Coordinates of C-alpha atoms and ligand atoms in Angstrom, one line a residue:
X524 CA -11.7 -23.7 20.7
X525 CA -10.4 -24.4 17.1
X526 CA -7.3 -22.6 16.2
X527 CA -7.1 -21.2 12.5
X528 CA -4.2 -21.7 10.5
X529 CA -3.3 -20.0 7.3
X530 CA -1.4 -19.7 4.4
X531 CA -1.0 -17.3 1.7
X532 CA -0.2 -17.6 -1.9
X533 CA 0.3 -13.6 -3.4
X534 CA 0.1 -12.6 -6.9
X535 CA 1.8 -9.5 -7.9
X536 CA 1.2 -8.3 -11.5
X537 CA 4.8 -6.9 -12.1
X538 CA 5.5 -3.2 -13.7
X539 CA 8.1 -4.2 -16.3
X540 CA 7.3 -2.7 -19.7
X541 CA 7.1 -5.6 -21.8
X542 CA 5.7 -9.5 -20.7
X543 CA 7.9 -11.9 -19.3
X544 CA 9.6 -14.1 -22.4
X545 CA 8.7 -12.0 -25.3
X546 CA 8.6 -7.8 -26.1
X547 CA 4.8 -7.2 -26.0
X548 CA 3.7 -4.7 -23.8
X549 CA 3.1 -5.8 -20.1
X550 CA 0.4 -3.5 -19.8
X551 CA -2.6 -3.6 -22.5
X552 CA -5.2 -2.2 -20.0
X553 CA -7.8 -0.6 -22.8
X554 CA -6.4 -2.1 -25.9
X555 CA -8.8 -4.8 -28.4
X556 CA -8.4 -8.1 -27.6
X557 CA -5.8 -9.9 -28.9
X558 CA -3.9 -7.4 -30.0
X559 CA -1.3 -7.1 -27.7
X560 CA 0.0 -10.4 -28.5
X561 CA 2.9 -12.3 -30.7
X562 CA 4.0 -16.0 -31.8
X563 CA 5.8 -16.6 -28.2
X564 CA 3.0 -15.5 -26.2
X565 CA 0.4 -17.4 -28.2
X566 CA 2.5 -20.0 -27.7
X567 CA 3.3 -20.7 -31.2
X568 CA 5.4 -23.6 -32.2
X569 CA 8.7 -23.0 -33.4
X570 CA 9.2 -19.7 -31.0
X571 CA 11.8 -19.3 -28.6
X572 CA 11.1 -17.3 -25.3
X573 CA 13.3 -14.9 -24.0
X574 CA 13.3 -13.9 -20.1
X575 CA 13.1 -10.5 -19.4
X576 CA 15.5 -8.9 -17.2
X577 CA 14.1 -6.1 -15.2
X578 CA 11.2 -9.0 -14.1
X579 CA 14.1 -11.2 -12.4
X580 CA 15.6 -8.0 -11.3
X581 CA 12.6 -7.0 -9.6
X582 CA 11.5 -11.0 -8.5
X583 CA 14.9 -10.8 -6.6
X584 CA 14.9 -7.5 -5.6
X585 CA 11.6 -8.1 -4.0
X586 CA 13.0 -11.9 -3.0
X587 CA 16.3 -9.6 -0.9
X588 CA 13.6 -7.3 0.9
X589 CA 12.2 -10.3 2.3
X590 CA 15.3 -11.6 3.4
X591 CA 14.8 -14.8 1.5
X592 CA 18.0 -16.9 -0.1
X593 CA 18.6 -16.3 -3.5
X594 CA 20.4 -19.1 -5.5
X595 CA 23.5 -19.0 -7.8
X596 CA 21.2 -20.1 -10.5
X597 CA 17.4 -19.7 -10.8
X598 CA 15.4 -22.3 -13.1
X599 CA 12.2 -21.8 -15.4
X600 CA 9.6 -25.1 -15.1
X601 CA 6.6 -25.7 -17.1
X602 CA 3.3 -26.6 -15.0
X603 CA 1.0 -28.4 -16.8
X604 CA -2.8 -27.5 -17.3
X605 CA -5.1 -27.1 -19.8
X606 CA -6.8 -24.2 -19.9
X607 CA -8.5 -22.5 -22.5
X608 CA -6.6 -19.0 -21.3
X609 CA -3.2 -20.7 -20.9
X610 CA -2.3 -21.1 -24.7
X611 CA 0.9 -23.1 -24.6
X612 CA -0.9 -25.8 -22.4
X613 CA 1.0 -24.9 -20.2
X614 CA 2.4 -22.1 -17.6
X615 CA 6.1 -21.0 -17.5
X616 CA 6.6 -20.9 -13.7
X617 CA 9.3 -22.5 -11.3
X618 CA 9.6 -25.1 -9.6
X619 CA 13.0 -26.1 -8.0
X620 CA 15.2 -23.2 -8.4
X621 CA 12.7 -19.9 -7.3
X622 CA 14.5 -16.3 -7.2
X623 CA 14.0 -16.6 -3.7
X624 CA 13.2 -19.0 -0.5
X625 CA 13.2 -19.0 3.1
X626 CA 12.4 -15.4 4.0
X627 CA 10.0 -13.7 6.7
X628 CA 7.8 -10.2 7.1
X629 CA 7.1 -9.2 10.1
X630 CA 3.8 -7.9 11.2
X631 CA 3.4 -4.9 13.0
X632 CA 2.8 -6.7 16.2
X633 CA 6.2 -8.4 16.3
X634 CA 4.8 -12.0 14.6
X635 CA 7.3 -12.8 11.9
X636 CA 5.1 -15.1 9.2
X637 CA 7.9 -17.6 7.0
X638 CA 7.9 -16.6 3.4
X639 CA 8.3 -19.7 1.9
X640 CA 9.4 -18.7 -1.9
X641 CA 8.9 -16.0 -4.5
X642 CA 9.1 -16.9 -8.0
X643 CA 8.1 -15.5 -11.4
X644 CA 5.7 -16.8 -13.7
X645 CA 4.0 -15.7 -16.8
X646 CA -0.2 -15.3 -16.2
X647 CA -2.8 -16.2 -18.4
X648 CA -5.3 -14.7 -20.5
X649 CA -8.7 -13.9 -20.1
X650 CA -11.7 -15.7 -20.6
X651 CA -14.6 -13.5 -21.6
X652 CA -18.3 -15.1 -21.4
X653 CA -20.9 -13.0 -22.9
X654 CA -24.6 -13.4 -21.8
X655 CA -25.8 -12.7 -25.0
X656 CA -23.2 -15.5 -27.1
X657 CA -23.3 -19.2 -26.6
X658 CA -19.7 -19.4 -26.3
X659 CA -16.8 -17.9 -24.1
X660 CA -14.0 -15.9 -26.1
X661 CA -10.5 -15.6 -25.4
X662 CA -8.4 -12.8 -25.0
X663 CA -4.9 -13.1 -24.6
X664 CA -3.7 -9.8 -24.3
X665 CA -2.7 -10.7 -20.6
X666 CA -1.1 -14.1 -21.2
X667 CA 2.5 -14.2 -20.3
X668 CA 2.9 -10.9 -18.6
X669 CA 5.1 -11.2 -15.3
X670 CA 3.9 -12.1 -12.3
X671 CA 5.9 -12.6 -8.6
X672 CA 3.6 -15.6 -6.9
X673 CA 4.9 -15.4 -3.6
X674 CA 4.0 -17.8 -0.9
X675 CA 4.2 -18.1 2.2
X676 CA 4.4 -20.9 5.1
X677 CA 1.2 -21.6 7.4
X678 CA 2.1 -19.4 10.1
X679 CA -0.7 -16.9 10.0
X680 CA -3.7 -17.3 12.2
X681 CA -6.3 -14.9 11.7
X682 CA -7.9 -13.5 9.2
X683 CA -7.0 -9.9 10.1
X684 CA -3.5 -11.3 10.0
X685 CA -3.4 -12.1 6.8
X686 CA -5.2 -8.9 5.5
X687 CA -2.1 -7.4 7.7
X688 CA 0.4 -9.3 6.0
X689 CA -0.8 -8.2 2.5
X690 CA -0.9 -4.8 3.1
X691 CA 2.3 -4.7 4.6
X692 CA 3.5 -6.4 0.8
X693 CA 1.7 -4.2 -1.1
X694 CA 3.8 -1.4 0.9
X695 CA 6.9 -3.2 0.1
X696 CA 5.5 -4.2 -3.4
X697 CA 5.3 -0.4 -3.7
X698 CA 8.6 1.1 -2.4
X699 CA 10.5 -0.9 -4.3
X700 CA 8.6 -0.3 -7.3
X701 CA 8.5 -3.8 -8.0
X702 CA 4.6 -3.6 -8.6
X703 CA 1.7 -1.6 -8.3
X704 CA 0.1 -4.1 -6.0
X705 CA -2.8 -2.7 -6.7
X706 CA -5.9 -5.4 -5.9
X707 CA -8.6 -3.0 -7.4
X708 CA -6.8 -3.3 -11.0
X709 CA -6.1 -6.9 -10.7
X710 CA -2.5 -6.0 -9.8
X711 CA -2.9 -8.3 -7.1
X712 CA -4.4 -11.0 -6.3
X713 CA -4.1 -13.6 -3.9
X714 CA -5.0 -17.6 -3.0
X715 CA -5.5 -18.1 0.5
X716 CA -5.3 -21.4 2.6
X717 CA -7.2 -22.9 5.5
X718 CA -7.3 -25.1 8.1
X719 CA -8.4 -25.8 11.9
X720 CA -7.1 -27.3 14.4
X721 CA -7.2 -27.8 18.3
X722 CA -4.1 -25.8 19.6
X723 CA -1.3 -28.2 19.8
X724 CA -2.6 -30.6 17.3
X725 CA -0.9 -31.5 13.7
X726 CA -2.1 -29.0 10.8
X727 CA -5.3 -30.0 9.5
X728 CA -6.7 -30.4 6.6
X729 CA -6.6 -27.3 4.5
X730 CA -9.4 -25.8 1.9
X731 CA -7.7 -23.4 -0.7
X732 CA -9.8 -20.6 -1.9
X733 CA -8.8 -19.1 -5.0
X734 CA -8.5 -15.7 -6.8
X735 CA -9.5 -13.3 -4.0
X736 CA -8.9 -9.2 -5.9
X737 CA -9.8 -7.4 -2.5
X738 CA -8.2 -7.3 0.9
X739 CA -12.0 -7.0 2.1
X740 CA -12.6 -10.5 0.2
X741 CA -9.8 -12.2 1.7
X742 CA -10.6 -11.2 5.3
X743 CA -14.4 -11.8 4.2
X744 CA -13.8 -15.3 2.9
X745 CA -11.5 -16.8 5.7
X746 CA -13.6 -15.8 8.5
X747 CA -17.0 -17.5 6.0
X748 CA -14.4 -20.7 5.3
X749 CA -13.4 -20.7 9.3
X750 CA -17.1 -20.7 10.7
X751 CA -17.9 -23.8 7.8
X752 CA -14.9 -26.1 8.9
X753 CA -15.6 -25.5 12.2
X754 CA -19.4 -26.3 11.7
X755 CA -18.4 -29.1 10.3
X756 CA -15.7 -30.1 13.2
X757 CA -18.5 -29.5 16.0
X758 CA -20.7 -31.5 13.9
X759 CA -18.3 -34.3 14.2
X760 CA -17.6 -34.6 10.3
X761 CA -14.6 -34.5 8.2
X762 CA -13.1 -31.5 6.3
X763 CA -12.4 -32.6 2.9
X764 CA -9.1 -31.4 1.3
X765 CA -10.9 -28.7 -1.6
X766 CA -10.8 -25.9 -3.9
X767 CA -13.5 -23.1 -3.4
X768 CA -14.0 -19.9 -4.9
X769 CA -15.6 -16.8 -3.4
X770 CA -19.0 -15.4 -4.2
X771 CA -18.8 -12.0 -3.0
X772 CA -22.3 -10.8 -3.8
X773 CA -23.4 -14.0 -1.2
X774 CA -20.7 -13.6 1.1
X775 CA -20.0 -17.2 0.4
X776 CA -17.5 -19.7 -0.7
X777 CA -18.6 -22.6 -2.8
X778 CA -16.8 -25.8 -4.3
X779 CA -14.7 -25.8 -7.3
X780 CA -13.2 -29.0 -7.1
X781 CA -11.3 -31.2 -5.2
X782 CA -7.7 -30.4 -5.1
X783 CA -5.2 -31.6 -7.7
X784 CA -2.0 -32.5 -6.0
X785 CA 1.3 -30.9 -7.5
X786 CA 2.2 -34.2 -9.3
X787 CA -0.7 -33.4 -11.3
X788 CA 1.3 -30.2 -12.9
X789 CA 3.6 -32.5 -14.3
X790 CA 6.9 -30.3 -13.1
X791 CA 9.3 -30.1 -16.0
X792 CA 12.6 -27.6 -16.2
X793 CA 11.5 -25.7 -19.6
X794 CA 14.2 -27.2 -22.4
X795 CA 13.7 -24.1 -23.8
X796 CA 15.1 -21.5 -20.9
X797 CA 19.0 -21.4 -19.7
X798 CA 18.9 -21.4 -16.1
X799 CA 19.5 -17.7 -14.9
X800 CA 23.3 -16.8 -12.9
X801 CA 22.6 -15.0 -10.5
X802 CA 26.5 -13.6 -9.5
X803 CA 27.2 -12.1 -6.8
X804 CA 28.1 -8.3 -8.4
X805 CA 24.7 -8.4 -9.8
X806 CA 23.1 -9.2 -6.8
X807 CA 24.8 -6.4 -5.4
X808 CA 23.7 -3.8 -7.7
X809 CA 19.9 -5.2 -7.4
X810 CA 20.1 -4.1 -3.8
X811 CA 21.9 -0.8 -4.1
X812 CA 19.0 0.1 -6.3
X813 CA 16.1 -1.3 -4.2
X814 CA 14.5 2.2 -2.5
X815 CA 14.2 2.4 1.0
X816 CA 11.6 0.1 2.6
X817 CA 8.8 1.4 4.4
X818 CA 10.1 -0.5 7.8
X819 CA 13.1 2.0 7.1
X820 CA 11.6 4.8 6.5
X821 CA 9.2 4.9 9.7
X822 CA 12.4 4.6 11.8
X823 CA 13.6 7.6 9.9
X824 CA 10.8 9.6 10.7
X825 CA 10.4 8.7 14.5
X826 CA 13.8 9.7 15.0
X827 CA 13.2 12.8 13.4
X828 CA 10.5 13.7 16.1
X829 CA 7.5 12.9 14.3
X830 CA 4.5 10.7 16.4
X831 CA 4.8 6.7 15.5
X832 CA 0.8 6.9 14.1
X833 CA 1.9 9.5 12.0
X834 CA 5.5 8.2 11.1
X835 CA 3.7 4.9 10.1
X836 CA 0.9 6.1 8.1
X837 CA 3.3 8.4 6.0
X838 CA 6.1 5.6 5.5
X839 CA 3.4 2.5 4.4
X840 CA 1.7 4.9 1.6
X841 CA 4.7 5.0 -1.1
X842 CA 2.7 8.6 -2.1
X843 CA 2.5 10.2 1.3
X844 CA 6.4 9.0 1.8
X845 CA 7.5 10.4 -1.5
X846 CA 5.5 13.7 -0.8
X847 CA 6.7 13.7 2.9
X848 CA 10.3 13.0 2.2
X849 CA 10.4 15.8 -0.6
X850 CA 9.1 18.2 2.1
X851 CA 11.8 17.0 4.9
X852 CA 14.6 18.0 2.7
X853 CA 12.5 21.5 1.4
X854 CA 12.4 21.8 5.6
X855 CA 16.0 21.7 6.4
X856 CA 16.8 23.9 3.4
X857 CA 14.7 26.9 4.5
X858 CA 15.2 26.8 8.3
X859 CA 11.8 27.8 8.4
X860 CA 11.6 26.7 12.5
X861 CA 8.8 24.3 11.5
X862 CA 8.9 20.5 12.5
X863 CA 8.6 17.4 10.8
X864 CA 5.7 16.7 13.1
X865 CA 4.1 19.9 11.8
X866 CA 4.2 18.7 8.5
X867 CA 2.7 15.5 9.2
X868 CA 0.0 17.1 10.9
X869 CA -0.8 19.2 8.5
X870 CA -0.4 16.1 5.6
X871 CA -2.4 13.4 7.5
X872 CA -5.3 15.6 8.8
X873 CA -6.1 18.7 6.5
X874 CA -4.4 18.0 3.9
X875 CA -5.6 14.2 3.9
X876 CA -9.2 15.3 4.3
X877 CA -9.2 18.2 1.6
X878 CA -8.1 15.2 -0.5
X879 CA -11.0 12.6 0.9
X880 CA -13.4 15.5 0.3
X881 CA -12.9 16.2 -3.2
X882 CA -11.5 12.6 -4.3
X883 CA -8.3 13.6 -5.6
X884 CA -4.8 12.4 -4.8
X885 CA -1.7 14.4 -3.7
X886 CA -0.7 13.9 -7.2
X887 CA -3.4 15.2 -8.8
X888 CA -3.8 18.4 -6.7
X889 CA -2.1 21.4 -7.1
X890 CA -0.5 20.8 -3.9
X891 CA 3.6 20.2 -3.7
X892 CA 6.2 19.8 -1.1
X893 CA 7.5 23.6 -1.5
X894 CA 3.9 24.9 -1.0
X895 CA 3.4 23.0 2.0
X896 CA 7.0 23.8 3.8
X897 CA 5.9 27.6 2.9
X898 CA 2.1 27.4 4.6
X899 CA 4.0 25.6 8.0
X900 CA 6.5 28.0 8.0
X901 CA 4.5 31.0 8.3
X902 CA 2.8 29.5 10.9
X903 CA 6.0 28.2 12.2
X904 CA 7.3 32.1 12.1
X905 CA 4.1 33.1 13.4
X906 CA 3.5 35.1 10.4
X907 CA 0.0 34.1 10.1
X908 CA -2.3 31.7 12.9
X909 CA -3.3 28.6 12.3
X910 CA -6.7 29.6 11.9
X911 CA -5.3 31.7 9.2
X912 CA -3.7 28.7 7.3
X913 CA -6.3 26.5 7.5
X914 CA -8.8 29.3 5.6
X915 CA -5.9 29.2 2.7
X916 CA -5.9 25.9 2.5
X917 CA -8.3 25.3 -0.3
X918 CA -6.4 27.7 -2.5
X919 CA -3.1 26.3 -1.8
X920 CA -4.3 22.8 -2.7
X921 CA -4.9 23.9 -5.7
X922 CA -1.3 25.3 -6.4
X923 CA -1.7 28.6 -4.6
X924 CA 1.7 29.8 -3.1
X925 CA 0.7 30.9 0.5
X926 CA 3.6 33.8 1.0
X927 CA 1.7 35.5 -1.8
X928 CA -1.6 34.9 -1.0
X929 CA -0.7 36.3 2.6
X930 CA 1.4 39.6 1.3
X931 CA -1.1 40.4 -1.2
X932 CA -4.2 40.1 1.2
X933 CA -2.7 41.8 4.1
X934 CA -3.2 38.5 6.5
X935 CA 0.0 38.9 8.1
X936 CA -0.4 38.8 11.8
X937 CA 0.6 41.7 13.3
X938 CA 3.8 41.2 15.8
X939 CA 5.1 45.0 15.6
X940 CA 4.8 46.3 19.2
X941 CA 4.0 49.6 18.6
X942 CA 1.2 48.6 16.0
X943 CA -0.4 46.3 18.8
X944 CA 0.2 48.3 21.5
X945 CA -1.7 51.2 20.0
X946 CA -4.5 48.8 19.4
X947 CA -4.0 47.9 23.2
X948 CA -4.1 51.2 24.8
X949 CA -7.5 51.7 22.4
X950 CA -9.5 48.5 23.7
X951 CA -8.5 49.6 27.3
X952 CA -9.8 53.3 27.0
X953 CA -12.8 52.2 25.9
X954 CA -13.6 49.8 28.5
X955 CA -13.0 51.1 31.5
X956 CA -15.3 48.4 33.3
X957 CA -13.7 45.4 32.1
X958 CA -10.3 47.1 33.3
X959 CA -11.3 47.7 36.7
X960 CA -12.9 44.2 37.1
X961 CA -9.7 42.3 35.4
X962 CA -7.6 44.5 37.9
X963 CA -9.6 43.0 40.5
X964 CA -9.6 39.6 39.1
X965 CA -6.8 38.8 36.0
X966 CA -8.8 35.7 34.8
X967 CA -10.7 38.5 33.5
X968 CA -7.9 39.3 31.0
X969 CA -9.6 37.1 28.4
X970 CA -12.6 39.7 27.7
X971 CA -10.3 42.3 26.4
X972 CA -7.5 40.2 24.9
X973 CA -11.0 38.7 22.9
X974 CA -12.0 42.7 22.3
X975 CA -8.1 43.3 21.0
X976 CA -8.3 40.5 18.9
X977 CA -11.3 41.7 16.9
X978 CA -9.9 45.1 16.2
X979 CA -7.0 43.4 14.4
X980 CA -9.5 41.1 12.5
X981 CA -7.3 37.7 14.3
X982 CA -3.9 39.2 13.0
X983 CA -2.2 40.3 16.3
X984 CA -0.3 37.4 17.5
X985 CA -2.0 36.6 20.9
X986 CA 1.1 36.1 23.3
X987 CA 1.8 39.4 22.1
X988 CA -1.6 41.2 23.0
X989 CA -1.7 39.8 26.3
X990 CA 1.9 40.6 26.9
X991 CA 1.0 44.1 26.3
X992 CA -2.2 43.5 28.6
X993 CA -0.5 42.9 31.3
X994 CA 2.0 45.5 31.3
X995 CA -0.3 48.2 30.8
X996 CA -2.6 47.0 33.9
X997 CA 0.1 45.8 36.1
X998 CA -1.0 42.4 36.8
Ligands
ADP820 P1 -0.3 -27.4 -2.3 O1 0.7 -28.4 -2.7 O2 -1.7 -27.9 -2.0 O3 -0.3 -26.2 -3.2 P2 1.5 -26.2 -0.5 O4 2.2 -27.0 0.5 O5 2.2 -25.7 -1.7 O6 0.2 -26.9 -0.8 O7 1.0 -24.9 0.3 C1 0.2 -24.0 -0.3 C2 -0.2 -23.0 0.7 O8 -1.0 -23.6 1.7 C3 1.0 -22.4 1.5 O9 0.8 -21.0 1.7 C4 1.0 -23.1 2.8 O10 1.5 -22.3 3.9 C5 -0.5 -23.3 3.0 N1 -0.7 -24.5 3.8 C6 -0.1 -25.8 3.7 N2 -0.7 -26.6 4.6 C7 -1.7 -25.9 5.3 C8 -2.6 -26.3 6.3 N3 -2.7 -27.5 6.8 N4 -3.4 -25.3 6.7 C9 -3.4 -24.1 6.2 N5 -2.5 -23.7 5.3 C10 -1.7 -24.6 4.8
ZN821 ZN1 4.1 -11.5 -27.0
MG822 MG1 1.0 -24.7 -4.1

């Protein structure tokens, strides 16, 4: 009887090569602590930050996907904290002035969910706490590495929604190669907001919970959050306005603190940053170099013949599309006869459970687009069955070329008339029984196609045989 309402706030680490104001690498995954770090992201006095480039190039690029506006000029702000992982005492972030505002996704069921803004900001560091030490250490290798917080309005309403909706921006996220988006490595992470309501009513109060790294967690801890407010609702109490964090070993979220309010932050445009001009050439080369979207790309495919669950699992995994699109173009360069839809057979069942099976990706196997166009086409060409390509498989996984496999072991199937026919005319003198009977009855033709079949050890191509079949018996 309540009605859940939601709102996301999406952190995506982004893949530029050095941090956001200074030339430190983005990406210190491995390295000692510390040592990936410089006066400006210590936040030393006297230093001057400098903003990196390709991370507003991507912030917008990823702001234009989502059809959000994106102003003449964007402005840096410092928010306010202290936090022993936030050096400068404060966070480089924005405030009035994001890369982008007022744009929308659309989820696959037709619900389009507001994107309120997408901005860049620098994150934090890390704060370590070792059992076996009395105090926590800091390591700042992370601090002021680019991150796209992107938020949206409070139009989702169900937890599966919102899972939905950050999938479908980890897709985009991807294709654009704006970010890994990846919530395993802390790539992504995201906040989510939550309130109830009796349909038709004014938003309610709203609980934020904070840091969720798994889209598992997120669905996990809005439909735990949902079942406390509305405990608490039936129950006739309030819903306090809160912070809570997620306990995923209890399944549970549990108070962090009472929410500060954004006057809190303490908003200030950073003295220290020009705002960014944002012209209207440079916009234009931001999108000529976005890459297709996945939206785009599914279209593509399901007007190239292939089945909408296959054309959408291909074109929202940036690895499948990349392999599947390589493999289109290999396709219309041979004329091989085979189909787009054969391919995506072939890639999103065999192929995909060879790969389940022995936990590799497409990248790490020996598979490629040319190898797979060759193993479709023979089949396509009826060169070999199907049974016939699925036993090579393994092999060609692991960078076997089928053509060769199938010259040098003889697997061909045999379509030469005479060669089968002789074959024919052998099965049928032997079995003079089953030729009478299937005379009398033709359903019987299966027996001996079965028998003509095994003298060619599965190489004669079928149609053929029981072409033949039924010449030689009259039927
Ligand atoms: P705050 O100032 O507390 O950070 P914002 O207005 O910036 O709140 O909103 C943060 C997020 O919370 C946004 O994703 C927004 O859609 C969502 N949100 C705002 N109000 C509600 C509400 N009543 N219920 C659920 N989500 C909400
Ligand atoms: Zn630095
Ligand atoms: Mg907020």
């Amino acid at each position: 009887m309540f009605e859940s309402v939601i709102g996301l706030e999406v952190h995506l680490a982004v893949n530029t090569a050095s941090k956001l104001f200074c030339t430190c690498h983005a990406d210190s995954f491995g390295r000692p602590p510390n040592s990936v770090t410089c006066p400006v992201c210590l936040g030393l006095p006297g230093t001057l930050p400098r903003v990196n480039r390709a991370a507003v190039e991507k912030a917008v690029m990823l702001s234009l996907a989502l059809g959000c506006s994106v102003p003449d000029y964007s402005r840096f702000s410092r928010k306010h904290y202290f936090y022993p992982d936030a050096p400068k005492n404060y966070q480089t972030s924005q405030a009035d002035g994001p890369f982008g505002e007022h744009g929308s996704l659309t989820l696959k069921g037709g619900r389009s969910i507001g994107v309120t803004r997408c901005h860049l900001e620098e994150d934090a560091g890390r704060s370590v706490h070792p059992e076996y030490q009395d105090h926590s250490l800091i390591d700042l290798n992370r601090a002021g590495a680019a991150l796209i917080e992107l938020v949206t309005e409070p139009d989702i309403r169900t937890p599966a929604e919102a899972r939905e909706f950050l999938q479908q921006i980890r897709s985009v996220a991807r294709a654009l190669g704006v970010s890994d988006a990846s919530p395993e490595e802390g790539k992504m992470r995201a906040d989510v907001n939550v309130s109830l309501r009796r349909p038709g009513e004014e938003l309610g109060v709203k609980v934020e919970i904070k840091n969720l790294n798994s889209f598992r967690s997120v669905q996990g801890a809005l439909e735990y959050e949902i079942r406390r407010q509305a405990d608490l609702l039936d129950a006739g109490k309030q819903v306090t306005q809160q912070t809570r964090g997620w306990n995923e070993g209890g399944q549970k979220t549990y108070l962090m603190r009472e929410k500060e309010t954004s006057a809190d932050y303490r908003y200030l445009e950073d003295p220290d940053i020009a705002p960014v001009a944002l012209d209207a050439p440079w916009l234009e080369r931001i999108r000529l170099a976005s890459g297709e979207l996945p939206d785009a790309k599914e279209a593509r495919y399901l007007a190239a013949g292939v089945r909408e669950a296959d054309a959408t699992l291909i074109a929202f995994e940036r690895d499948l599309a990349t392999f599947f699109d390589a493999a289109l173009s290999e396709l219309s360069a041979q004329e091989s006869g085979a189909t787009p839809q054969q391919l995506a057979n072939w890639l999103g069942s065999d192929v995909s459970g060879w790969l389940n099976t022995n936990g590799l990706s497409l990248d790490g196997s020996g598979l490629t687009p040319t190898l797979l166009v060759s193993l479709v086409s023979l089949i396509a060409r009826s060169e070999i069955s199907g049974k016939t390509a699925k036993d090579l498989l393994p092999e060609v996984m692991q960078g076997a070329d089928p053509a060769t496999l199938v010259a040098e072991r003889g697997l061909g199937q045999i379509s030469d008339d005479a060669a089968v026919g002789e074959l024919v005319d052998g099965v049928l003198s032997a079995n003079p029984a089953l030729v009478a009977k299937t005379r009398e009855n033709p359903n019987a033709i299966n027996a001996l196609l079965g028998l003509v079949m095994r003298e060619s050890r599965g190489k004669a191509r079928p149609e053929l045989v029981r072409g033949l079949l039924e010449e030689r018996l009259g039927l």
